[in-house]
XYZ file of C-alpha atoms in Angstrom:
370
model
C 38.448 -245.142 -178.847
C 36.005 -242.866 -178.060
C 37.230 -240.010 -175.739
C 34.601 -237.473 -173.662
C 35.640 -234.001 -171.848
C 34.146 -232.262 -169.062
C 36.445 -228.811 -167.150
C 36.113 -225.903 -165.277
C 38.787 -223.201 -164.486
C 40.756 -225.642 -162.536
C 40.637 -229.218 -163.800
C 39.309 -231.406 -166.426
C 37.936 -234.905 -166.588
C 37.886 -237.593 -168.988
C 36.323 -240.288 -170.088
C 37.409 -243.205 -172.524
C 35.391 -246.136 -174.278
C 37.275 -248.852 -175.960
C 35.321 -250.019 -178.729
C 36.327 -252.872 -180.496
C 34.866 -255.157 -183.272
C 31.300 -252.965 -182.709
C 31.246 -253.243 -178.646
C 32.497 -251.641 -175.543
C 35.324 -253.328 -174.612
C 36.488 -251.074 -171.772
C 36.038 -247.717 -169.963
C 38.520 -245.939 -168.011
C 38.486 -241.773 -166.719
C 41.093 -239.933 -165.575
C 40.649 -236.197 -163.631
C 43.779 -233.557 -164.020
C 44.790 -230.496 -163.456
C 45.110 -227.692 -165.818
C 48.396 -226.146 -165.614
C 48.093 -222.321 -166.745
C 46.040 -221.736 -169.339
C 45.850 -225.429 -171.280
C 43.363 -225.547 -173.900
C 41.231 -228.320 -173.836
C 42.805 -229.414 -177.448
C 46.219 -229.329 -175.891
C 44.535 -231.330 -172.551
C 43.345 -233.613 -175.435
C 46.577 -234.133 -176.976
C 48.392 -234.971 -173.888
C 45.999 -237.426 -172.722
C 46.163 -238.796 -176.104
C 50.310 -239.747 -176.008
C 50.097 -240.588 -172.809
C 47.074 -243.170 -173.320
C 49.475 -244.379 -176.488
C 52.072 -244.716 -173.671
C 50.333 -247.220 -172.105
C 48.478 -249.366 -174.933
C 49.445 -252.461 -176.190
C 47.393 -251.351 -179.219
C 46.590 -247.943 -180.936
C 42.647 -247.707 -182.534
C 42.760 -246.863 -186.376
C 40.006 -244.157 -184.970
C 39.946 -242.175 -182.576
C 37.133 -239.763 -181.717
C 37.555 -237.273 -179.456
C 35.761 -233.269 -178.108
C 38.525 -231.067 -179.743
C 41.495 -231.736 -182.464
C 44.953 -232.529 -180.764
C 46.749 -230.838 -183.473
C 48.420 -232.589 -186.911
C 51.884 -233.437 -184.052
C 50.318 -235.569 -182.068
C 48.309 -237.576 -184.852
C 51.450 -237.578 -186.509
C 53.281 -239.166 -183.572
C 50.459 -241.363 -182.848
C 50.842 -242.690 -186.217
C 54.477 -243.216 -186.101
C 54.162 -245.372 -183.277
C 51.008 -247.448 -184.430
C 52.659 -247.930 -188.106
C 50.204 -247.034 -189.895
C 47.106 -244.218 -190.248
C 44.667 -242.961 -187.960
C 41.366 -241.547 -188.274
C 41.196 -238.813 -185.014
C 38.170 -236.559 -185.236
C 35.245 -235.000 -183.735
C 32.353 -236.659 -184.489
C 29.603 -234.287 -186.110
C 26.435 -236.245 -186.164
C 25.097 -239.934 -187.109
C 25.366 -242.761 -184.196
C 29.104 -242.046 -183.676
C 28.384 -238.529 -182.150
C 25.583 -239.861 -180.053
C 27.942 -242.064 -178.129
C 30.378 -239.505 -178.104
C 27.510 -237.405 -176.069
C 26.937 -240.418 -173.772
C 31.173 -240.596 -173.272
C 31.168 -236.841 -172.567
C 27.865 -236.734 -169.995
C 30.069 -239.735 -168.142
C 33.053 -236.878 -168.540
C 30.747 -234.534 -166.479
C 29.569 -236.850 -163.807
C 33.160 -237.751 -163.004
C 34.000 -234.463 -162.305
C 30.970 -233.371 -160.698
C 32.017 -236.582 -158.249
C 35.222 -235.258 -157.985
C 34.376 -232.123 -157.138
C 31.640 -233.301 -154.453
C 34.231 -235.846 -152.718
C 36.697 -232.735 -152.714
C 33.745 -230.795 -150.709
C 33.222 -233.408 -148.341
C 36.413 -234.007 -147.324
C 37.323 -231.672 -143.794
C 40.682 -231.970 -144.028
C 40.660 -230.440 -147.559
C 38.669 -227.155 -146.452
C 40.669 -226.797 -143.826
C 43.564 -227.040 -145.635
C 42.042 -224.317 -147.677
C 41.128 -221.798 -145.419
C 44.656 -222.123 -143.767
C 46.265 -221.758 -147.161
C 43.983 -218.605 -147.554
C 45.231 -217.550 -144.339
C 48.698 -217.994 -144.875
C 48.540 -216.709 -148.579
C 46.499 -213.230 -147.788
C 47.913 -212.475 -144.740
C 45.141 -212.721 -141.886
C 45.518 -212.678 -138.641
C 42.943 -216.071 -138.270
C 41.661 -218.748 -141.334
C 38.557 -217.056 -142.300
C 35.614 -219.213 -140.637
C 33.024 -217.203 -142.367
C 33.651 -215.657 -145.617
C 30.800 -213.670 -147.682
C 31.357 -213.328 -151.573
C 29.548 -210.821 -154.021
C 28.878 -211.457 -157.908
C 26.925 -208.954 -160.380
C 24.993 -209.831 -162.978
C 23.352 -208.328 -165.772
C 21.654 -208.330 -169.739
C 23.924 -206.240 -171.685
C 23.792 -203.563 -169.302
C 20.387 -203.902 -168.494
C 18.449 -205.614 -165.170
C 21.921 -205.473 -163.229
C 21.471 -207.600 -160.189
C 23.760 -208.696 -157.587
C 24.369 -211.444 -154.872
C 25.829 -212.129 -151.630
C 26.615 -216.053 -150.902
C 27.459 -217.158 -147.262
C 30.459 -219.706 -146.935
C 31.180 -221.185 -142.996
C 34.430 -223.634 -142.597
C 34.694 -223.897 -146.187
C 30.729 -225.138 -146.987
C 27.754 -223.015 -148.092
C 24.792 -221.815 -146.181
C 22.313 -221.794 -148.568
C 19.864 -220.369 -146.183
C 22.465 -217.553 -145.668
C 22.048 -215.624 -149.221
C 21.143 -211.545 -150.229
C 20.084 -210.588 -154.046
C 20.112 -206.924 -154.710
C 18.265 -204.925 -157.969
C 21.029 -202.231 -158.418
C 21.168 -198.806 -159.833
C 24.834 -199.411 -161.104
C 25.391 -199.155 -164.568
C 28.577 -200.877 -164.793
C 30.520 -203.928 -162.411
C 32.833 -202.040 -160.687
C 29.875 -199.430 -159.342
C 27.574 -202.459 -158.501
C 30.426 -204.029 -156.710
C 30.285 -200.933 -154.467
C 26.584 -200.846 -154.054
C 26.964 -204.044 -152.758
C 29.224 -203.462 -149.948
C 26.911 -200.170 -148.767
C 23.739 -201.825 -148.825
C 25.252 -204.974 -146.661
C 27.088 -203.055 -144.314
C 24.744 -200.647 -143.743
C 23.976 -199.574 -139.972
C 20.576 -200.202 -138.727
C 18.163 -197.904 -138.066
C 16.584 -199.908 -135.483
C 19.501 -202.445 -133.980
C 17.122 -204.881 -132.535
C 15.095 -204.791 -135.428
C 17.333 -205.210 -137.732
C 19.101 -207.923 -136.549
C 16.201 -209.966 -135.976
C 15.271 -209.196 -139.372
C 18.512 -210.359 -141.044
C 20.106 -212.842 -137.654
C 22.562 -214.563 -140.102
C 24.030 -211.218 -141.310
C 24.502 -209.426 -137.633
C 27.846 -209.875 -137.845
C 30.672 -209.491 -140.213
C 32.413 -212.322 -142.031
C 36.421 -212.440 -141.435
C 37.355 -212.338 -145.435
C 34.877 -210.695 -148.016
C 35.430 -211.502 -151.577
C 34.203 -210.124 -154.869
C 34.072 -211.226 -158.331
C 36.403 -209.079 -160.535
C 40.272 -207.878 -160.493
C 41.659 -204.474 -158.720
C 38.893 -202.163 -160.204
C 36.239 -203.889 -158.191
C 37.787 -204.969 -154.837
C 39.362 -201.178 -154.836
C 35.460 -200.159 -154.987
C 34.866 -202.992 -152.526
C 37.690 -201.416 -150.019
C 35.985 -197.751 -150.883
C 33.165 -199.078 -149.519
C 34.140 -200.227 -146.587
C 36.081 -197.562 -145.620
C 32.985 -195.085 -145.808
C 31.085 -197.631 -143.257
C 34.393 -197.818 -140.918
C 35.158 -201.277 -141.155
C 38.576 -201.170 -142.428
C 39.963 -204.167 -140.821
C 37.540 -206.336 -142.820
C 40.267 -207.979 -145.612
C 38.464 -208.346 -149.419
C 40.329 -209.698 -152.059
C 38.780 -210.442 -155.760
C 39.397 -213.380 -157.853
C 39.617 -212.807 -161.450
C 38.612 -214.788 -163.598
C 40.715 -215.076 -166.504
C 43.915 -215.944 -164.794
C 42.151 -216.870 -161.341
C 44.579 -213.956 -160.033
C 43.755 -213.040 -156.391
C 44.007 -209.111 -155.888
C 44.398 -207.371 -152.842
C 43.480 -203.238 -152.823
C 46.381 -201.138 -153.601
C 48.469 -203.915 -154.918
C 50.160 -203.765 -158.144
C 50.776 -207.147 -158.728
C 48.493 -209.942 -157.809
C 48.389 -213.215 -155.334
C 49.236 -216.459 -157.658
C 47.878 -219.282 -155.712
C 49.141 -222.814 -157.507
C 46.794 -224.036 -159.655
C 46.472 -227.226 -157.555
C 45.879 -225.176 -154.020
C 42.612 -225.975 -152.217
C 42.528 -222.083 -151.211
C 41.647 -221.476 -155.021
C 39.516 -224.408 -155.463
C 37.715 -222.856 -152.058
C 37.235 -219.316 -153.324
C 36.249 -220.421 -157.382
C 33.410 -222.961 -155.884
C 32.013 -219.640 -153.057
C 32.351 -217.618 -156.809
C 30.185 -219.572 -158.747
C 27.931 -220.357 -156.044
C 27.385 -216.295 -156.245
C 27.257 -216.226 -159.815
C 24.330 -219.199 -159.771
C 22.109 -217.072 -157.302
C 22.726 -213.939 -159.019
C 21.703 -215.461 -162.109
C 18.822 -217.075 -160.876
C 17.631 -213.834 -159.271
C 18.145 -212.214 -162.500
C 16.134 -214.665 -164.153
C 12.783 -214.785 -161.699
C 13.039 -210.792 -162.204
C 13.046 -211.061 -165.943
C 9.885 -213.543 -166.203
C 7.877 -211.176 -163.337
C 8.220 -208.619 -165.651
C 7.598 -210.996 -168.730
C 4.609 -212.133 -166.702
C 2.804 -208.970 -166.071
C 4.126 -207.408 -169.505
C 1.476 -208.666 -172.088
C -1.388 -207.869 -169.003
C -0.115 -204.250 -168.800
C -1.019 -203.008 -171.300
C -4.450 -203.818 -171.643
C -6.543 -201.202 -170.719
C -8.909 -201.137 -167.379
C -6.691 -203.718 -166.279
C -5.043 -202.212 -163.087
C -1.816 -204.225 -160.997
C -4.534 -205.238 -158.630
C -6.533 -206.840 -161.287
C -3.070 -208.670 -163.130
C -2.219 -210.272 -159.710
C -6.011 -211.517 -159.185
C -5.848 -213.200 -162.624
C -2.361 -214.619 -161.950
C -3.151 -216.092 -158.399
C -6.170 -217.432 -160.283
C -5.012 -219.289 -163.164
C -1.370 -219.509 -162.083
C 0.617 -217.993 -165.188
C 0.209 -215.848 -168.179
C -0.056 -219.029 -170.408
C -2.832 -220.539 -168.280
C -4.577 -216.996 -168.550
C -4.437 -217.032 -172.150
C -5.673 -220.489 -172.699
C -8.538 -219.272 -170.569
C -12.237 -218.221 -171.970
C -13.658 -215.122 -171.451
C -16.392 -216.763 -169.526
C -13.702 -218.135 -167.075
C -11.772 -215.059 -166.746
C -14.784 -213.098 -166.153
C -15.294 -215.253 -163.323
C -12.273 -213.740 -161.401
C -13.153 -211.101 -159.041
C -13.048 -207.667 -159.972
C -13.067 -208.829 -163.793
C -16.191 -208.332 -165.677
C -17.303 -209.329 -169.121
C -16.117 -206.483 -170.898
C -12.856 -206.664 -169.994
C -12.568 -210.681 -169.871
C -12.988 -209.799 -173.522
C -10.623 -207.327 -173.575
C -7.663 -209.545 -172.493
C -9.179 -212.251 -174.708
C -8.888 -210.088 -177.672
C -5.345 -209.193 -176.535
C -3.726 -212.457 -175.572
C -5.042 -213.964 -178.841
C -3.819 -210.918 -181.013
C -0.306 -210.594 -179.348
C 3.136 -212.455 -177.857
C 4.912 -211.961 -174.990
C 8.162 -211.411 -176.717
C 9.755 -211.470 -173.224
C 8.334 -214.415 -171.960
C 9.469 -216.072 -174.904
C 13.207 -214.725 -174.831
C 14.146 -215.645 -171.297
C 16.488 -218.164 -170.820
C 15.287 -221.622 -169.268
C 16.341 -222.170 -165.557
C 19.690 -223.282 -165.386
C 21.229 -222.387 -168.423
C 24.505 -220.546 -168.022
């Protein structure tokens, strides 16, 4: 058997292939629920007894994503009568169809999730559990949620994601390049700049229509620290009656300011499932953001500091050839050619692309890597 995982916070999927005499001889995938804080080797284990529950035969191998622990082989053994071979596969054919097992792992739970989504009576279900469980007057319709982000304490940017009767508006989205050095400080930056008053009201709100009015639950990513700065915040613009809450991640505890002790929503609540998805949907923009700043600056970095070779002049060669890589794989005829370039200094960056890297074009991350 050949056994693939795939999990977030909340559940996990599986997948199993039965392989017998060299060929696939059946498939089957299960979705749970992780109760507290399961591993994914004790996930793993369970799945494994209970699968020996059911068969009318027991593999002399076994391959699965994490050891199960010497019990359970043992007791798997016991029952089969003989040994078993349970392992993670570390390379060779054997842990390429253990990759294909555990991709089928993540598409099963990326279905599960969707269908979850989709269903209305499931969100609704979730905003009135949020309702009941924090308090509020009314289920939250719209709800506004706020990540940080940030390189080892550097490039700190934030987000602001838009949620209406339990779906995102993806049109409906802020970024923010903050001054904040740490979470908790950013968190409050945040709330300032989003609630600020407008200068000009009409203005302003035809500037930013889908943010004219306030959402009826704001949350933040983080535990007391940062929805106390949240409620600071808040109270300095006046809105007080606006309830925030954070969700923490490493017990997906939901804290209200002041409290001492947190809200435990169960583990199988659609009110949590609700506000973890509106979380990392803040946590992917955020990152994202922080990511187009980071190759802007990669961008213009190895340009900058060639000399006679002004911002005006970097954005002309850009909007010419498109990217720093197409500019460097450029001649110094062709980049003469671009206006306000001349020959000199089409030699110049020549000289200077060749001779140099773009250390932080090179580090950034690809898009979409976590």
């Amino acid at each position: 058997d050949i056994i693939g995982s795939a999990d977030d916070e909340l559940e996990a999927a599986f997948e199993i292939f039965h392989v017998r005499g060299g060929r696939t001889r059946g498939e089957r995938g299960y979705v749970v629920e992780k109760v507290e804080d399961a591993t994914i080797e004790e996930l793993v284990g369970g799945l494994l007894l209970t699968l020996a529950e059911d068969a009318t035969e027991i593999p002399t191998e076994i391959l699965v994503p994490a050891p199960p622990g010497q019990t359970v082989v043992e007791l798997l053994e016991h029952q089969r009568g003989g040994s078993i071979d349970v392992r993670v596969p570390r390379r060779g054919p054997k842990r390429a169809l253990a990759e294909t097992v555990t991709r089928n792992a993540h598409q099963r739970l990326a279905l599960h999730k969707a269908r979850r989504t989709g269903d209305l009576t499931a969100r609704s279900r979730a905003l009135a559990e949020l309702q009941e469980a924090l308090g509020l007057a009314s289920a939250p319709l719209r709800i506004e949620t706020i990540d940080v982000s940030h390189l080892a304490g550097q490039d700190v940017v934030g987000s602001l994601v838009v949620f209406e009767d339990g779906l995102v508006r993806p049109g409906e989205k802020r970024t923010f390049a903050l001054s904040a050095a740490d979470d908790t400080s950013a968190i409050e930056e945040i709330v300032r700049r989003r609630f600020r008053p407008p200068t000009d009201a009409d203005e302003e709100i035809q500037r930013r229509r889908a943010f004219a009015y306030p959402p009826q639950l704001l949350v933040v990513d983080g535990g007391r620290p940062q929805v106390d700065a949240a409620a600071r915040a808040l109270r300095d613009r006046g809105m007080t009656d606006l309830p925030v809450v954070g969700l923490a991640k490493r017990l997906e505890e939901v804290w209200r300011p002041g409290d001492d002790q947190p809200v435990i929503l169960p583990r199988s609540s659609e009110g949590l499932y609700l506000l973890q998805r509106m979380r990392d949907e803040a946590h992917r923009v955020a990152i994202q953001y922080q990511r187009r700043k980071t190759r802007r600056r990669a961008r213009g970095s190895a340009l900058d500091a060639i000399p006679g070779l002004g911002p005006a002049r970097v954005k002309a060669l850009l909007a010419r050839f498109g990217s720093l890589a197409r500019v460097r794989e450029a001649s110094a005829e062709e980049i003469a050619l671009v206006p306000g370039v001349g020959p000199k200094t089409a030699e110049a960056i020549v000289a200077a692309l060749g001779a140099g890297t773009d250390e932080m074009l090179e580090s950034a991350p690809p898009e979409g890597e976590a």
